[in-house]
XYZ file of C-alpha atoms in Angstrom:
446
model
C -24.981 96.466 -47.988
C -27.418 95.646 -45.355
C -26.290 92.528 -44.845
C -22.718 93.440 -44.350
C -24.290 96.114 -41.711
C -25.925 93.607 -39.856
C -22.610 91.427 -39.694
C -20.790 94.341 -38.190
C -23.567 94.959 -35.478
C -23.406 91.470 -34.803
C -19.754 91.247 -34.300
C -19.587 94.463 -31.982
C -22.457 92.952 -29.900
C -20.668 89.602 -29.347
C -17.595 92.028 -28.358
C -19.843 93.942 -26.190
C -21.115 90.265 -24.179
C -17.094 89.025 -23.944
C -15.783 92.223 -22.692
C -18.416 92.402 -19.955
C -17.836 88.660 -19.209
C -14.393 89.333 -18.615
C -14.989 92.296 -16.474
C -17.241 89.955 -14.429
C -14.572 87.282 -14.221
C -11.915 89.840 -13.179
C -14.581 90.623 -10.657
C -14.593 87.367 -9.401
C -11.120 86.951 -9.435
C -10.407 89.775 -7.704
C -13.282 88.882 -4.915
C -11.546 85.575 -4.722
C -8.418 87.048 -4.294
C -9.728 89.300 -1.117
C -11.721 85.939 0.163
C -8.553 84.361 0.127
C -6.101 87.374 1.530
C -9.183 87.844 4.001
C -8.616 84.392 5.299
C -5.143 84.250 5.573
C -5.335 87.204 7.663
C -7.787 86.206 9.919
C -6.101 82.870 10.142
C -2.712 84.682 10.948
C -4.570 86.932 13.858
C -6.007 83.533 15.568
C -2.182 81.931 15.207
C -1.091 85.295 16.645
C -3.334 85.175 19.447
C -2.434 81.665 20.078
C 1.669 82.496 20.344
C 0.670 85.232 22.927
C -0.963 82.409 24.954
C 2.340 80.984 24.690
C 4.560 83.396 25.881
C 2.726 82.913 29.471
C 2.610 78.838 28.872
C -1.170 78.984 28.754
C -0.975 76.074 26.411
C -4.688 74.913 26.277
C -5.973 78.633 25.435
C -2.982 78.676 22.684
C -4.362 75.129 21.410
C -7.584 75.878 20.924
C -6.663 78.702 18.938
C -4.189 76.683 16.510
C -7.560 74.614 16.166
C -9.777 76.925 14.968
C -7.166 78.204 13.005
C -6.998 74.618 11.210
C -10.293 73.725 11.153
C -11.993 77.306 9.434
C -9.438 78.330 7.242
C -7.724 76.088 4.909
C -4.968 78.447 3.360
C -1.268 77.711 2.084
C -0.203 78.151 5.541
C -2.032 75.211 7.472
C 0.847 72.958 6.906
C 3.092 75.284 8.314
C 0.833 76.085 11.437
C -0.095 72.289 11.852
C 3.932 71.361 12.529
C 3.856 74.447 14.855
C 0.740 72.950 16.565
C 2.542 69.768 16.720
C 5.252 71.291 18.726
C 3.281 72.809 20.985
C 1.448 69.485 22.086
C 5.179 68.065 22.506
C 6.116 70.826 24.649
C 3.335 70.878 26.540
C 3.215 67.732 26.921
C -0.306 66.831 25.710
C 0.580 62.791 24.619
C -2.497 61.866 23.411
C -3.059 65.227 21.170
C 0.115 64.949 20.038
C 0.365 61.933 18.811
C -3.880 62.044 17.353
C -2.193 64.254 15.699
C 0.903 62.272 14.062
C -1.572 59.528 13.417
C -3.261 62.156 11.268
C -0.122 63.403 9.487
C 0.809 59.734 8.659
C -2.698 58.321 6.716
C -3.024 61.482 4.524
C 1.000 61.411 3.920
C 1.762 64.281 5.793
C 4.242 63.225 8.447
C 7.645 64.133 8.504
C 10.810 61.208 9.079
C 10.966 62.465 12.955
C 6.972 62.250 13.247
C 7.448 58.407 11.984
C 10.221 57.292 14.597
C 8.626 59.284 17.658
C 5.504 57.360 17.021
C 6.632 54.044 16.510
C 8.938 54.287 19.675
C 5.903 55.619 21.616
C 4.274 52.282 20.584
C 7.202 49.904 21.119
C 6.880 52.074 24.978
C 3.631 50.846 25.407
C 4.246 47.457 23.921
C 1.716 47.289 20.939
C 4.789 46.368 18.496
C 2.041 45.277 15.861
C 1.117 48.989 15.518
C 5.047 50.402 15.457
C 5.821 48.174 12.838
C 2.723 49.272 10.373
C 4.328 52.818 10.807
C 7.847 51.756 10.714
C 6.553 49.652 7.351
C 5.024 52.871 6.217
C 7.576 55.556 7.123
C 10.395 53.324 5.298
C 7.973 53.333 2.265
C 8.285 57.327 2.470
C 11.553 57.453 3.510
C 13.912 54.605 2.948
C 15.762 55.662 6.324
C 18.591 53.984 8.040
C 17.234 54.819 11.869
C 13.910 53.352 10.667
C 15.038 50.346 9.597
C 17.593 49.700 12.407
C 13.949 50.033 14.659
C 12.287 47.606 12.359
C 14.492 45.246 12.616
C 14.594 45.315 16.228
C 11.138 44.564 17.009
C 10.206 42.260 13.958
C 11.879 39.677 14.882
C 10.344 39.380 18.701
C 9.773 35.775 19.440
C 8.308 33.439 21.427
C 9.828 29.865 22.616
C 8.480 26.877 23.596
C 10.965 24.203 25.263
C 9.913 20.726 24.681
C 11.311 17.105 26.535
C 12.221 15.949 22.878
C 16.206 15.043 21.760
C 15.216 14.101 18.442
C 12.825 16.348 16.015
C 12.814 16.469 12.313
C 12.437 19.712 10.568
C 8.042 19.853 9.008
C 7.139 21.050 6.249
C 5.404 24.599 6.491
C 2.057 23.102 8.526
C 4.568 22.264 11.422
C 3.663 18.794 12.306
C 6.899 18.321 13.761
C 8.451 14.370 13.214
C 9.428 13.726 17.056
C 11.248 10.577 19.346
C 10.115 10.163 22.637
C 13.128 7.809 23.047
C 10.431 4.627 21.706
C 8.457 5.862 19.088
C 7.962 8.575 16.410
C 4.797 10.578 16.796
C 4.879 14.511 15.621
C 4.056 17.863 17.732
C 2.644 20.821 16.883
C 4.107 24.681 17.534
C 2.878 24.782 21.427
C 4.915 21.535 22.053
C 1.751 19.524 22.468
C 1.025 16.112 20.505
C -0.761 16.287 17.117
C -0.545 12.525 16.549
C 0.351 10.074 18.998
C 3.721 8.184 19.647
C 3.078 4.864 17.914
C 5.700 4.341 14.910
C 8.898 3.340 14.211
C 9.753 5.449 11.767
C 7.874 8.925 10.557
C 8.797 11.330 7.919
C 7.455 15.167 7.898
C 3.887 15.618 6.259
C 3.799 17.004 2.115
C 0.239 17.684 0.821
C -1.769 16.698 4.055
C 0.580 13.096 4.027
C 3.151 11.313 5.724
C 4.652 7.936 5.760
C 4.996 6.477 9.217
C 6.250 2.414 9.723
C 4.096 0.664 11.757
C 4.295 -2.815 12.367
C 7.376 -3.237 10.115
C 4.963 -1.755 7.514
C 5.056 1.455 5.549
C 1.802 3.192 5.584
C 0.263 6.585 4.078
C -1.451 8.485 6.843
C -3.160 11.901 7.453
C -3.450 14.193 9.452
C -5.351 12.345 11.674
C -3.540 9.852 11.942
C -5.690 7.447 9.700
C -4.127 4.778 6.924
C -4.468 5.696 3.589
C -2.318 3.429 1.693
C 0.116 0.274 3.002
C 3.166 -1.005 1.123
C 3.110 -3.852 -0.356
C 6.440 -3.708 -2.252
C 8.497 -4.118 0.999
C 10.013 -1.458 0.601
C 13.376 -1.817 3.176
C 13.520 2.239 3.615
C 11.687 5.118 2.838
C 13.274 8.219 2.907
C 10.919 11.011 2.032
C 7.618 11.987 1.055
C 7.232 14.915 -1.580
C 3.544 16.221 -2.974
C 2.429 13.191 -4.449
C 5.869 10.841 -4.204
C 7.336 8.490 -2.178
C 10.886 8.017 -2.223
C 11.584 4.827 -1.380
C 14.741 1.825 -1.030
C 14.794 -1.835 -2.035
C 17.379 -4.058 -2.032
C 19.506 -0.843 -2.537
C 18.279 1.068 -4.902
C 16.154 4.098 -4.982
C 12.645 4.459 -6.786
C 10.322 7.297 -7.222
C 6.670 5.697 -5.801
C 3.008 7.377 -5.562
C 1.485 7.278 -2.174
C -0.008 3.922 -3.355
C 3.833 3.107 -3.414
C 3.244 1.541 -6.809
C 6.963 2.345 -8.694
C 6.852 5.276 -11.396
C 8.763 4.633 -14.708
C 11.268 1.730 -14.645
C 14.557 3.691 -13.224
C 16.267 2.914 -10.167
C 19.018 5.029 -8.652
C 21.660 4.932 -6.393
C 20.229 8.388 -4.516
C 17.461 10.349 -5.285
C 16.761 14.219 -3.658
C 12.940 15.653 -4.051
C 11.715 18.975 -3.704
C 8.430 20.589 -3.029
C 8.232 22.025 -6.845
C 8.228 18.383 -8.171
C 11.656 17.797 -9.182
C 13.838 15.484 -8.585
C 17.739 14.761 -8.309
C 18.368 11.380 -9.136
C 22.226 9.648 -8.624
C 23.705 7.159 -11.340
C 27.401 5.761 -10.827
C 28.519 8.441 -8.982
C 26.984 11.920 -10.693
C 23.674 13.767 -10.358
C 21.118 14.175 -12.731
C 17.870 16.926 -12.782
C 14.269 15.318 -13.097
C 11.291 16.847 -13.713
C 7.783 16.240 -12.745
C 7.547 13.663 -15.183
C 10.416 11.895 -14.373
C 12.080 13.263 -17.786
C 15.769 14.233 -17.582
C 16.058 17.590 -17.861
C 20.079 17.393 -17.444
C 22.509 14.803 -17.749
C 24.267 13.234 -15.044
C 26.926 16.048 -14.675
C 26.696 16.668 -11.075
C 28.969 15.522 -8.443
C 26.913 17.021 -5.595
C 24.024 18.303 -4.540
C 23.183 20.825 -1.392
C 20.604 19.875 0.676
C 18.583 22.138 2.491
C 17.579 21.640 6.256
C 14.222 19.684 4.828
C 16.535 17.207 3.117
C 15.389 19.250 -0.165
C 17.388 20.136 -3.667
C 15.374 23.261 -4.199
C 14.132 25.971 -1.888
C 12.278 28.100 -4.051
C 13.354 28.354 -7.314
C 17.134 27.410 -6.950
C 19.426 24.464 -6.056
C 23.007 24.369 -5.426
C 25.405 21.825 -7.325
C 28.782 21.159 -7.766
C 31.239 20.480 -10.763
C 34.616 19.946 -10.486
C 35.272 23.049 -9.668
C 33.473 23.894 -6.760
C 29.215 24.318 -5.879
C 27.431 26.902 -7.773
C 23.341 27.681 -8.588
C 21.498 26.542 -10.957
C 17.485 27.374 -11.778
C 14.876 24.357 -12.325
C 15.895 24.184 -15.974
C 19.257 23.011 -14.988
C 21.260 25.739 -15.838
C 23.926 27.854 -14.204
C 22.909 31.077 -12.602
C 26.672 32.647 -12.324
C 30.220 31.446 -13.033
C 31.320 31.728 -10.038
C 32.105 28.840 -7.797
C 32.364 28.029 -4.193
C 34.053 25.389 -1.596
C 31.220 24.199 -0.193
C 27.320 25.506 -0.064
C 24.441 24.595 1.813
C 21.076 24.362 0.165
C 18.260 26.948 -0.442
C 15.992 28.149 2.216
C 14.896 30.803 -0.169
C 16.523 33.781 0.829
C 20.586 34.363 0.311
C 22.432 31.183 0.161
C 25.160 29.738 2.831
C 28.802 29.391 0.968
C 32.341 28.681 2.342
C 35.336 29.810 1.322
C 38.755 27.812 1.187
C 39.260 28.690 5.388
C 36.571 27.037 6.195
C 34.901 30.274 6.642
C 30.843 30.616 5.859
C 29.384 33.848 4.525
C 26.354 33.914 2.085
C 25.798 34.913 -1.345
C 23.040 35.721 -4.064
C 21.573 34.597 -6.508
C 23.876 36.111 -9.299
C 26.824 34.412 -7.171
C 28.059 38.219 -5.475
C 29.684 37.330 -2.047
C 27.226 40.226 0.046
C 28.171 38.604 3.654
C 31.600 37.904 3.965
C 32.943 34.342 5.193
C 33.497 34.799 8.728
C 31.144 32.110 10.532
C 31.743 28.759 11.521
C 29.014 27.284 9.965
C 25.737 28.439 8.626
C 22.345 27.680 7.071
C 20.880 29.631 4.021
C 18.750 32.687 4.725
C 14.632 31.955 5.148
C 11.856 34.779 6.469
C 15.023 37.487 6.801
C 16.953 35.436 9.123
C 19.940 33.065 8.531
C 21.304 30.781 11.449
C 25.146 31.181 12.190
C 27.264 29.505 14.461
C 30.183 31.785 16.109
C 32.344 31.089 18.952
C 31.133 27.698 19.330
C 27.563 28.822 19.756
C 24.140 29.267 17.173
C 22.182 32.230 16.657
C 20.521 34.482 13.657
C 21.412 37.153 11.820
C 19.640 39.362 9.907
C 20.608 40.847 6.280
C 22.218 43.677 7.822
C 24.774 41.104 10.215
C 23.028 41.974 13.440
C 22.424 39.478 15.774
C 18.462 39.035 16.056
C 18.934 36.161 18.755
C 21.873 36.029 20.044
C 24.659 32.856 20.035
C 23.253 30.635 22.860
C 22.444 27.661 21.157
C 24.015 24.087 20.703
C 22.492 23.897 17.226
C 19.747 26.475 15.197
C 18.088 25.636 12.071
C 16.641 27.847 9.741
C 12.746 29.499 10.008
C 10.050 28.382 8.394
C 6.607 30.193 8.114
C 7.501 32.291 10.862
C 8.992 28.736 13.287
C 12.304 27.546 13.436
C 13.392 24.742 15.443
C 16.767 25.163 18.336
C 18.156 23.187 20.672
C 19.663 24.284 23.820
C 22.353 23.782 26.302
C 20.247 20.139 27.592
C 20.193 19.131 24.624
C 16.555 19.102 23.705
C 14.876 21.174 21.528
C 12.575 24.403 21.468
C 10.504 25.468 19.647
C 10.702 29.769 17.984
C 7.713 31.573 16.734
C 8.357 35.180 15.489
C 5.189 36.974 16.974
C 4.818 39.457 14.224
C 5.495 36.904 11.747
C 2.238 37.440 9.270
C 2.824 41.370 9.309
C 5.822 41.317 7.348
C 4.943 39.139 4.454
């Protein structure tokens, strides 16, 4: 019996400590509750004060205000009164305030669509474009807005050119050693138009992996950057036609062969064409159809292709894809060898990497995807694939680029335009020589 007494006493004791712990909580809560209601109401009277300012335009008095507002009191309402503070720095035309302020908005992921285009134009005003395009980049993350995106694309693009006294250029590979003629000998360029290696061979491809071949003295050789032999052919070869990674494509007595940079012949095949590409594959031509190699010089197709696209490198494959035709017209195909999409077109022009060049049975060039959907119509005169956003169009006799969206980033001016690579693309204008483009902004898009 006394047990069961003390259980009871224990029980109502235990009662006794939760009830008062509530009652303190509800204390708490309640002085919470008043901390909170006390703040909002002081922060209301200082926002008060600050519109009275305003009535009489005494916009400094009425900022400092909104400021201590912000900074002592952090209450469901600071959102609302940091928008209203905005508006007062617009109207009263306090630039720098107004716009510390915007900055602020935008890293913590405050900023509203308006806050993101008044800022970047404000920037594009005072001609740091770098800076408007990190907030355009950001506010379209936010957003996905139309008006942003037209002002992207407006300033990403900017470029600058460089005219050289060349006729003859070769499109480079990425590192832009540029393959030029001074009207005697090859030599190559860099970006500014300068010379990387001097004018002394007769023939020069581009550079792949650090190499080119260059002719000199009737002789192929293997040189670097520096212009310093590597390797000299002693097959005599009578043409070489590219270099790709670690092959040479080269021609005897009218064949094609696949050679290292030793030019010693790999495998035993000869062909009557042969198309590399940077990945390591190869087309190779037998008795009048193509035929997809791979790195070890193992077919990977039959010969079932009539044609192959080139790109502007004189490549199969730009990225991942090369265009082929059957009888039927050219179509994709990925580096197993295998169709992409059904559909087929009149004629194509090879990968660059972005949405691919196609004609239709006018004449007409538009471009396409990779799942073979038409998303530009055909309505140029001729075109190159799409590379870093921009595809080069010819209309009304003259070259330009375009951008996904069909506007013109550089306008038609040019007598031909190939496409960009790494941010350069190479033109040539109404003399006849070439120039040089480099999109400034280039690296902050990638």
């Amino acid at each position: 019996m006394a047990k069961k007494r003390n259980v009871v006493k224990r029980a109502k004791g235990e009662l006794c400590l939760l009830t008062a712990a509530m009652a303190a909580l509800g204390i708490g809560l309640t002085a919470h509750a008043v901390l909170i209601d006390t703040d909002s109401q002081k922060q209301e009277a200082l926002i008060h004060t600050a519109n009275i300012y305003l009535e009489d335009k005494l916009y400094i008095r009425a900022v400092k205000k909104y400021q201590e507002a912000l900074s002592t009191y952090d209450t469901e309402h600071n959102l609302a009164y940091e928008e209203q503070l905005l508006e007062v720095y617009r109207t009263a035309d306090m630039r720098e305030d107004y716009y510390d302020l915007i900055d602020r908005r935008i890293n913590q992921g405050r900023a509203a669509l308006e806050e993101y285009k008044q800022r970047a134009k404000s920037y594009i005003e005072e001609g740091d474009e770098r800076e408007a395009i990190k907030v355009l980049q950001d506010g379209i993350r936010h957003f996905e807005d139309e008006t942003l995106v037209s002002l992207y694309e407006s300033v990403r693009y900017r470029y600058s050119p460089v005219t050289t006294a060349y006729t003859s250029l070769l499109m480079p590979s990425s590192d832009w050693y540029i393959p030029a003629y001074d009207g005697e000998q090859w030599g190559y360029i860099g970006l500014t138009g300068r010379t990387a290696l001097e004018f002394a061979y007769e023939e020069a491809t581009r550079f792949s992996g650090g190499y080119a071949v260059a002719k000199i003295d009737g002789v192929y050789t293997l040189i670097d950057k520096q212009g310093y032999w590597n390797a000299r052919d002693k097959q005599n070869l009578d043409e070489v036609t590219a270099i790709s990674g670690w092959s040479v494509i080269g021609v005897k007595d009218g064949k094609y062969g696949i050679y290292t940079r030793e030019f010693s012949l790999l495998g035993e095949e000869m062909y009557d064409g042969i198309i590399p590409s940077d990945n390591g594959l190869f087309m190779v031509k037998k008795d009048g159809k193509w035929a997809l190699l791979d790195e070890n010089l193992k077919q990977i197709t039959d010969f079932c292709f009539i044609d192959v696209a080139v790109n502007s490198r004189g490549q199969a494959f730009g990225a991942e894809y090369a265009l082929v035709s059957d009888k039927s017209g050219y179509y994709l195909i990925d580096q197993k060898g295998e169709a992409c999409f059904d559909n087929r077109f009149p004629d194509a022009k090879g990968s660059e990497g972005g949405l691919l060049a196609v004609s239709d049975s006018s004449g007409k060039w538009g471009f396409a995807d990779e799942k073979g959907n038409l998303v530009i119509e055909c309505q140029y005169e001729e075109a190159y694939s799409f590379s870093d956003g921009l595809a080069s169009v010819k209309y009304a006799g003259k070259w330009g680029y375009i951008n996904q969206y069909q506007t013109w980033i550089i306008e038609p001016q040019f007598g031909e335009a190939y496409p960009f690579l790494d941010g350069s693309g190479l033109v040539k204008d109404e003399l006849g020589n070439y120039r040089i483009l480099s999109l400034e902004h280039y690296e902050l898009f990638q």
